[in-house]
Amino acid sequence: MAVPGVDTSDETLAGRAAAGDEPAFEALVIRYQARVFRLARRLTGEDGDAQDALQDAFLQVHRHLPSFRGEARFSTWLYRIATNAALMLRRARARRPAESLEEFLPRFDGEGRHAATPAELRAPCRVEETLDRQLLAERARAGIDLLPDLYREAFVLRDLEELSTADVAEVLGVEPAAVRQRVHRARLMLRGYLGALTGVKP
Amino acid sequence: MTDVACASGVELLMEYLEGTLAADVRTDLESHVAGCPRCTAFVASYRETPRILREASAVTMPPDLEESLLRFLRSRRNR
């Protein structure tokens, strides 16, 4: 059996894999494993959970491929399975964050004007100069971890994995307007959080 | 022209960047931000936040995991 090439579409490979063509299935695994791992790592915040989610996701893909009818694109379907696998592992850990990101939301005076100065408001842009790479990576993971679940999954898919809003809506099974609302709230919280890392109060 | 306050402008930023705002609302927002140093600074940091976190949270899949994933999946399929 020929090894499927890089120019073979996902949907063609998925069709062959559903019919029992194992090299086609493995070609899909190889094509997507790094992206699924990165997604799972960002959603769970842990290497071990990301690895488990990666395995769970591809096992489920293999099991359910025969019922994949192609109403959605293969990648959207895979992201949905992988997102759910990561969330299951996260919930199994059942760790409730003691902190909240609410305190990092922007503040306004009585007339709706920004309470902070322009320099303070620009502080998040300086976080890469203030913190070294490794510390920033740790703090970024902690910040993403503190987001409410609904905001985290929307933010990770839209802003970190860079799916379109329409694709995120399909993956999560919600309206695009809900995706935009959740991503917006996540950006506001994390923006203030980054600013606080530079020593500036929100 | 309606007067946009910073607080209401902030709530429109996602829609603004996604291009889903009505044209007149978009124009009002742009003229407010252009004349407001605080909003100019806020918008800059709001736009940068996804990129900063994307780069800071980028991880590479460990190479040994690639091999062990295929081994694992083969072992489960052959059971």
mmCIF file of C-alpha atoms in Angstrom:
data_model
loop_
_atom_site.group_PDB
_atom_site.id
_atom_site.type_symbol
_atom_site.label_atom_id
_atom_site.label_comp_id
_atom_site.label_asym_id
_atom_site.label_seq_id
_atom_site.Cartn_x
_atom_site.Cartn_y
_atom_site.Cartn_z
ATOM 1 C CA MET A 1 0.000 0.000 0.000
ATOM 2 C CA ALA A 2 1.350 3.408 -0.934
ATOM 3 C CA VAL A 3 2.174 5.837 1.838
ATOM 4 C CA PRO A 4 -0.259 8.758 1.518
ATOM 5 C CA GLY A 5 1.480 11.931 0.444
ATOM 6 C CA VAL A 6 1.359 15.382 1.936
ATOM 7 C CA ASP A 7 -0.860 16.562 -0.910
ATOM 8 C CA THR A 8 -3.657 14.134 -0.038
ATOM 9 C CA SER A 9 -6.528 16.030 1.628
ATOM 10 C CA ASP A 10 -7.595 15.345 5.202
ATOM 11 C CA GLU A 11 -11.017 14.272 4.049
ATOM 12 C CA THR A 12 -9.590 11.784 1.523
ATOM 13 C CA LEU A 13 -7.345 10.291 4.191
ATOM 14 C CA ALA A 14 -10.234 10.189 6.668
ATOM 15 C CA GLY A 15 -12.365 8.330 4.137
ATOM 16 C CA ARG A 16 -9.636 5.762 3.547
ATOM 17 C CA ALA A 17 -8.912 5.430 7.261
ATOM 18 C CA ALA A 18 -12.609 4.863 7.944
ATOM 19 C CA ALA A 19 -12.484 2.001 5.457
ATOM 20 C CA GLY A 20 -9.659 0.384 7.408
ATOM 21 C CA ASP A 21 -6.618 1.862 5.651
ATOM 22 C CA GLU A 22 -4.187 2.102 8.585
ATOM 23 C CA PRO A 23 -1.422 4.025 6.747
ATOM 24 C CA ALA A 24 -4.051 6.661 5.934
ATOM 25 C CA PHE A 25 -4.970 6.880 9.637
ATOM 26 C CA GLU A 26 -1.331 7.177 10.631
ATOM 27 C CA ALA A 27 -0.781 9.876 8.024
ATOM 28 C CA LEU A 28 -3.520 11.888 9.760
ATOM 29 C CA VAL A 29 -1.901 11.247 13.145
ATOM 30 C CA ILE A 30 1.470 12.421 11.863
ATOM 31 C CA ARG A 31 -0.091 15.462 10.212
ATOM 32 C CA TYR A 32 -1.937 16.632 13.331
ATOM 33 C CA GLN A 33 -0.119 15.235 16.375
ATOM 34 C CA ALA A 34 2.016 18.309 17.073
ATOM 35 C CA ARG A 35 -0.984 20.650 16.809
ATOM 36 C CA VAL A 36 -3.151 18.421 19.013
ATOM 37 C CA PHE A 37 -0.366 18.158 21.576
ATOM 38 C CA ARG A 38 0.096 21.933 21.665
ATOM 39 C CA LEU A 39 -3.654 22.508 21.971
ATOM 40 C CA ALA A 40 -3.935 19.962 24.796
ATOM 41 C CA ARG A 41 -0.911 21.412 26.553
ATOM 42 C CA ARG A 42 -2.399 24.883 26.430
ATOM 43 C CA LEU A 43 -5.796 23.679 27.636
ATOM 44 C CA THR A 44 -4.519 21.455 30.458
ATOM 45 C CA GLY A 45 -1.355 23.346 31.365
ATOM 46 C CA GLU A 46 0.530 20.087 31.979
ATOM 47 C CA ASP A 47 2.735 17.824 29.874
ATOM 48 C CA GLY A 48 1.353 14.608 31.355
ATOM 49 C CA ASP A 49 -2.271 15.586 30.793
ATOM 50 C CA ALA A 50 -1.433 16.807 27.303
ATOM 51 C CA GLN A 51 0.110 13.453 26.453
ATOM 52 C CA ASP A 52 -2.921 11.571 27.804
ATOM 53 C CA ALA A 53 -5.295 13.865 25.922
ATOM 54 C CA LEU A 54 -3.299 13.320 22.740
ATOM 55 C CA GLN A 55 -3.622 9.542 23.049
ATOM 56 C CA ASP A 56 -7.306 9.701 24.016
ATOM 57 C CA ALA A 57 -8.095 12.018 21.127
ATOM 58 C CA PHE A 58 -6.534 9.831 18.434
ATOM 59 C CA LEU A 59 -8.033 6.661 19.916
ATOM 60 C CA GLN A 60 -11.443 8.301 19.693
ATOM 61 C CA VAL A 61 -10.753 9.505 16.181
ATOM 62 C CA HIS A 62 -9.873 5.979 15.151
ATOM 63 C CA ARG A 63 -12.955 4.554 16.822
ATOM 64 C CA HIS A 64 -15.382 7.122 15.441
ATOM 65 C CA LEU A 65 -13.951 7.629 11.951
ATOM 66 C CA PRO A 66 -16.509 5.260 10.396
ATOM 67 C CA SER A 67 -19.259 7.606 11.618
ATOM 68 C CA PHE A 68 -17.443 10.750 10.435
ATOM 69 C CA ARG A 69 -19.643 11.716 7.516
ATOM 70 C CA GLY A 70 -17.853 14.842 6.533
ATOM 71 C CA GLU A 71 -20.548 17.348 7.592
ATOM 72 C CA ALA A 72 -17.686 19.176 9.251
ATOM 73 C CA ARG A 73 -14.111 19.464 8.047
ATOM 74 C CA PHE A 74 -11.877 16.770 9.479
ATOM 75 C CA SER A 75 -9.752 19.338 11.334
ATOM 76 C CA THR A 76 -12.812 20.877 13.037
ATOM 77 C CA TRP A 77 -14.013 17.445 14.080
ATOM 78 C CA LEU A 78 -10.560 16.546 15.406
ATOM 79 C CA TYR A 79 -10.239 19.820 17.349
ATOM 80 C CA ARG A 80 -13.626 19.162 18.963
ATOM 81 C CA ILE A 81 -12.564 15.672 20.054
ATOM 82 C CA ALA A 82 -9.178 16.913 21.281
ATOM 83 C CA THR A 83 -10.693 19.875 23.158
ATOM 84 C CA ASN A 84 -13.144 17.582 24.923
ATOM 85 C CA ALA A 85 -10.418 15.047 25.757
ATOM 86 C CA ALA A 86 -8.300 17.817 27.301
ATOM 87 C CA LEU A 87 -11.244 19.208 29.274
ATOM 88 C CA MET A 88 -12.129 15.761 30.640
ATOM 89 C CA LEU A 89 -8.592 15.420 32.005
ATOM 90 C CA ARG A 90 -8.679 18.928 33.426
ATOM 91 C CA ARG A 91 -11.945 18.217 35.216
ATOM 92 C CA ALA A 92 -10.645 14.896 36.509
ATOM 93 C CA ARG A 93 -7.947 16.864 38.289
ATOM 94 C CA ALA A 94 -10.726 19.023 39.770
ATOM 95 C CA ARG A 95 -8.353 21.716 40.908
ATOM 96 C CA ARG A 96 -10.234 24.869 41.711
ATOM 97 C CA PRO A 97 -8.214 28.022 41.225
ATOM 98 C CA ALA A 98 -8.028 30.059 44.417
ATOM 99 C CA GLU A 99 -7.458 33.248 42.469
ATOM 100 C CA SER A 100 -9.525 34.931 39.841
ATOM 101 C CA LEU A 101 -8.557 37.184 36.952
ATOM 102 C CA GLU A 102 -11.471 39.541 37.621
ATOM 103 C CA GLU A 103 -9.167 41.937 39.441
ATOM 104 C CA PHE A 104 -7.210 42.486 36.224
ATOM 105 C CA LEU A 105 -10.147 43.870 34.240
ATOM 106 C CA PRO A 106 -9.767 47.524 33.183
ATOM 107 C CA ARG A 107 -11.072 50.191 35.565
ATOM 108 C CA PHE A 108 -12.981 53.321 34.682
ATOM 109 C CA ASP A 109 -13.948 56.502 36.501
ATOM 110 C CA GLY A 110 -17.535 57.655 37.022
ATOM 111 C CA GLU A 111 -17.723 59.036 33.499
ATOM 112 C CA GLY A 112 -16.451 55.879 31.857
ATOM 113 C CA ARG A 113 -12.915 57.116 31.271
ATOM 114 C CA HIS A 114 -9.893 54.888 31.814
ATOM 115 C CA ALA A 115 -8.675 55.222 35.399
ATOM 116 C CA ALA A 116 -5.063 54.340 34.506
ATOM 117 C CA THR A 117 -2.531 56.562 32.724
ATOM 118 C CA PRO A 118 -1.455 55.860 29.113
ATOM 119 C CA ALA A 119 1.902 54.516 30.353
ATOM 120 C CA GLU A 120 0.135 52.161 32.769
ATOM 121 C CA LEU A 121 -2.273 51.082 30.064
ATOM 122 C CA ARG A 122 0.621 50.279 27.761
ATOM 123 C CA ALA A 123 2.446 48.206 30.389
ATOM 124 C CA PRO A 124 1.375 44.776 29.037
ATOM 125 C CA CYS A 125 3.376 45.512 25.858
ATOM 126 C CA ARG A 126 6.543 45.662 27.964
ATOM 127 C CA VAL A 127 6.173 42.297 29.669
ATOM 128 C CA GLU A 128 8.633 40.602 27.312
ATOM 129 C CA GLU A 129 11.322 43.122 28.303
ATOM 130 C CA THR A 130 10.524 42.825 32.003
ATOM 131 C CA LEU A 131 10.449 39.047 32.410
ATOM 132 C CA ASP A 132 12.888 36.545 30.985
ATOM 133 C CA ARG A 133 11.518 33.957 28.579
ATOM 134 C CA GLN A 134 11.241 31.095 31.000
ATOM 135 C CA LEU A 135 9.527 33.098 33.716
ATOM 136 C CA LEU A 136 7.131 34.600 31.192
ATOM 137 C CA ALA A 137 6.332 31.099 29.890
ATOM 138 C CA GLU A 138 5.517 29.958 33.454
ATOM 139 C CA ARG A 139 3.401 33.010 34.186
ATOM 140 C CA ALA A 140 1.612 32.720 30.850
ATOM 141 C CA ARG A 141 0.661 29.138 31.643
ATOM 142 C CA ALA A 142 -0.535 30.161 35.108
ATOM 143 C CA GLY A 143 -2.586 33.034 33.699
ATOM 144 C CA ILE A 144 -4.267 30.915 31.037
ATOM 145 C CA ASP A 145 -4.965 28.338 33.747
ATOM 146 C CA LEU A 146 -6.784 30.947 35.857
ATOM 147 C CA LEU A 147 -9.294 31.779 33.128
ATOM 148 C CA PRO A 148 -12.845 30.501 33.595
ATOM 149 C CA ASP A 149 -13.245 27.271 31.561
ATOM 150 C CA LEU A 150 -15.526 28.777 28.917
ATOM 151 C CA TYR A 151 -13.162 31.671 28.293
ATOM 152 C CA ARG A 152 -10.075 29.462 28.276
ATOM 153 C CA GLU A 153 -11.251 27.086 25.571
ATOM 154 C CA ALA A 154 -12.432 29.934 23.330
ATOM 155 C CA PHE A 155 -9.240 31.948 23.874
ATOM 156 C CA VAL A 156 -6.905 28.994 23.317
ATOM 157 C CA LEU A 157 -8.626 27.955 20.090
ATOM 158 C CA ARG A 158 -9.051 31.487 18.698
ATOM 159 C CA ASP A 159 -5.998 33.389 19.853
ATOM 160 C CA LEU A 160 -3.388 30.725 20.571
ATOM 161 C CA GLU A 161 -4.220 28.093 17.949
ATOM 162 C CA GLU A 162 -5.438 30.839 15.605
ATOM 163 C CA LEU A 163 -8.585 29.159 14.344
ATOM 164 C CA SER A 164 -11.117 31.500 12.750
ATOM 165 C CA THR A 165 -14.035 32.621 14.916
ATOM 166 C CA ALA A 166 -16.383 30.586 12.695
ATOM 167 C CA ASP A 167 -14.272 27.454 13.199
ATOM 168 C CA VAL A 168 -14.077 27.967 16.967
ATOM 169 C CA ALA A 169 -17.864 28.339 17.025
ATOM 170 C CA GLU A 170 -18.175 25.032 15.195
ATOM 171 C CA VAL A 171 -15.672 23.258 17.439
ATOM 172 C CA LEU A 172 -17.439 24.481 20.597
ATOM 173 C CA GLY A 173 -20.975 24.217 19.224
ATOM 174 C CA VAL A 174 -21.866 27.840 20.027
ATOM 175 C CA GLU A 175 -22.684 30.971 18.034
ATOM 176 C CA PRO A 176 -19.815 33.138 16.701
ATOM 177 C CA ALA A 177 -21.103 36.029 18.850
ATOM 178 C CA ALA A 178 -20.579 33.890 21.962
ATOM 179 C CA VAL A 179 -17.042 33.075 20.846
ATOM 180 C CA ARG A 180 -16.256 36.772 20.343
ATOM 181 C CA GLN A 181 -17.679 37.618 23.771
ATOM 182 C CA ARG A 182 -15.661 34.904 25.544
ATOM 183 C CA VAL A 183 -12.421 35.681 23.720
ATOM 184 C CA HIS A 184 -12.896 39.381 24.473
ATOM 185 C CA ARG A 185 -13.326 38.742 28.208
ATOM 186 C CA ALA A 186 -10.266 36.482 28.204
ATOM 187 C CA ARG A 187 -8.192 39.128 26.405
ATOM 188 C CA LEU A 188 -9.265 41.812 28.895
ATOM 189 C CA MET A 189 -8.355 39.637 31.883
ATOM 190 C CA LEU A 190 -5.049 38.441 30.475
ATOM 191 C CA ARG A 191 -4.109 41.911 29.268
ATOM 192 C CA GLY A 192 -4.385 43.233 32.824
ATOM 193 C CA TYR A 193 -2.622 40.150 34.140
ATOM 194 C CA LEU A 194 0.348 40.781 31.815
ATOM 195 C CA GLY A 195 0.436 44.403 32.932
ATOM 196 C CA ALA A 196 0.518 43.312 36.570
ATOM 197 C CA LEU A 197 3.530 41.117 35.779
ATOM 198 C CA THR A 198 5.413 44.316 34.930
ATOM 199 C CA GLY A 199 4.496 45.728 38.326
ATOM 200 C CA VAL A 200 1.623 47.935 37.176
ATOM 201 C CA LYS A 201 -1.705 47.790 38.985
ATOM 202 C CA PRO A 202 -4.723 47.284 36.718
ATOM 203 C CA MET B 1 -21.422 61.913 15.969
ATOM 204 C CA THR B 2 -22.127 60.065 19.188
ATOM 205 C CA ASP B 3 -19.671 60.428 21.998
ATOM 206 C CA VAL B 4 -17.894 57.171 22.814
ATOM 207 C CA ALA B 5 -16.635 56.816 26.380
ATOM 208 C CA CYS B 6 -13.533 54.701 26.996
ATOM 209 C CA ALA B 7 -15.586 52.043 28.819
ATOM 210 C CA SER B 8 -18.080 51.542 26.008
ATOM 211 C CA GLY B 9 -15.265 51.659 23.444
ATOM 212 C CA VAL B 10 -13.454 48.840 25.228
ATOM 213 C CA GLU B 11 -16.544 46.662 24.921
ATOM 214 C CA LEU B 12 -16.488 47.124 21.136
ATOM 215 C CA LEU B 13 -12.838 46.221 20.574
ATOM 216 C CA MET B 14 -13.269 42.548 19.739
ATOM 217 C CA GLU B 15 -16.036 43.283 17.255
ATOM 218 C CA TYR B 16 -13.938 46.129 15.863
ATOM 219 C CA LEU B 17 -10.920 43.909 15.233
ATOM 220 C CA GLU B 18 -13.094 41.155 13.789
ATOM 221 C CA GLY B 19 -14.684 43.612 11.380
ATOM 222 C CA THR B 20 -18.209 42.930 12.631
ATOM 223 C CA LEU B 21 -19.076 46.489 13.726
ATOM 224 C CA ALA B 22 -21.509 48.656 11.784
ATOM 225 C CA ALA B 23 -19.696 51.302 9.747
ATOM 226 C CA ASP B 24 -20.950 54.297 11.750
ATOM 227 C CA VAL B 25 -20.070 52.696 15.092
ATOM 228 C CA ARG B 26 -16.657 51.852 13.699
ATOM 229 C CA THR B 27 -16.042 55.457 12.642
ATOM 230 C CA ASP B 28 -17.129 56.790 16.045
ATOM 231 C CA LEU B 29 -14.833 54.358 17.814
ATOM 232 C CA GLU B 30 -11.868 55.213 15.600
ATOM 233 C CA SER B 31 -12.285 58.937 16.143
ATOM 234 C CA HIS B 32 -12.550 58.473 19.915
ATOM 235 C CA VAL B 33 -9.416 56.314 20.065
ATOM 236 C CA ALA B 34 -7.490 58.730 17.816
ATOM 237 C CA GLY B 35 -8.198 61.558 20.251
ATOM 238 C CA CYS B 36 -7.719 59.584 23.471
ATOM 239 C CA PRO B 37 -4.134 58.691 24.517
ATOM 240 C CA ARG B 38 -5.473 56.258 27.139
ATOM 241 C CA CYS B 39 -7.517 54.317 24.603
ATOM 242 C CA THR B 40 -4.653 54.382 22.107
ATOM 243 C CA ALA B 41 -2.437 52.768 24.740
ATOM 244 C CA PHE B 42 -5.167 50.346 25.763
ATOM 245 C CA VAL B 43 -5.841 49.215 22.196
ATOM 246 C CA ALA B 44 -2.122 48.640 21.585
ATOM 247 C CA SER B 45 -1.865 46.365 24.617
ATOM 248 C CA TYR B 46 -5.179 44.621 23.866
ATOM 249 C CA ARG B 47 -3.908 43.758 20.375
ATOM 250 C CA GLU B 48 -0.546 42.561 21.661
ATOM 251 C CA THR B 49 -1.952 40.295 24.383
ATOM 252 C CA PRO B 50 -2.802 37.301 22.124
ATOM 253 C CA ARG B 51 0.594 37.361 20.407
ATOM 254 C CA ILE B 52 2.531 37.621 23.675
ATOM 255 C CA LEU B 53 0.654 34.690 25.180
ATOM 256 C CA ARG B 54 0.818 32.667 21.966
ATOM 257 C CA GLU B 55 4.595 32.952 21.874
ATOM 258 C CA ALA B 56 5.002 32.425 25.610
ATOM 259 C CA SER B 57 2.827 29.287 25.590
ATOM 260 C CA ALA B 58 4.243 27.729 22.425
ATOM 261 C CA VAL B 59 5.425 24.189 23.084
ATOM 262 C CA THR B 60 7.037 21.659 20.824
ATOM 263 C CA MET B 61 5.920 18.092 20.999
ATOM 264 C CA PRO B 62 8.761 15.968 22.421
ATOM 265 C CA PRO B 63 10.224 13.857 19.543
ATOM 266 C CA ASP B 64 10.055 10.634 21.575
ATOM 267 C CA LEU B 65 6.344 11.247 22.097
ATOM 268 C CA GLU B 66 5.777 11.102 18.330
ATOM 269 C CA GLU B 67 7.118 7.573 18.194
ATOM 270 C CA SER B 68 5.432 6.420 21.364
ATOM 271 C CA LEU B 69 2.075 7.765 20.168
ATOM 272 C CA LEU B 70 2.162 5.656 17.011
ATOM 273 C CA ARG B 71 3.333 2.609 19.021
ATOM 274 C CA PHE B 72 0.532 3.159 21.531
ATOM 275 C CA LEU B 73 -2.128 3.504 18.835
ATOM 276 C CA ARG B 74 -0.884 0.393 17.007
ATOM 277 C CA SER B 75 -0.939 -1.625 20.226
ATOM 278 C CA ARG B 76 -4.506 -0.548 20.966
ATOM 279 C CA ARG B 77 -5.701 -1.339 17.462
ATOM 280 C CA ASN B 78 -4.188 -4.814 17.486
ATOM 281 C CA ARG B 79 -5.869 -5.869 20.695
#
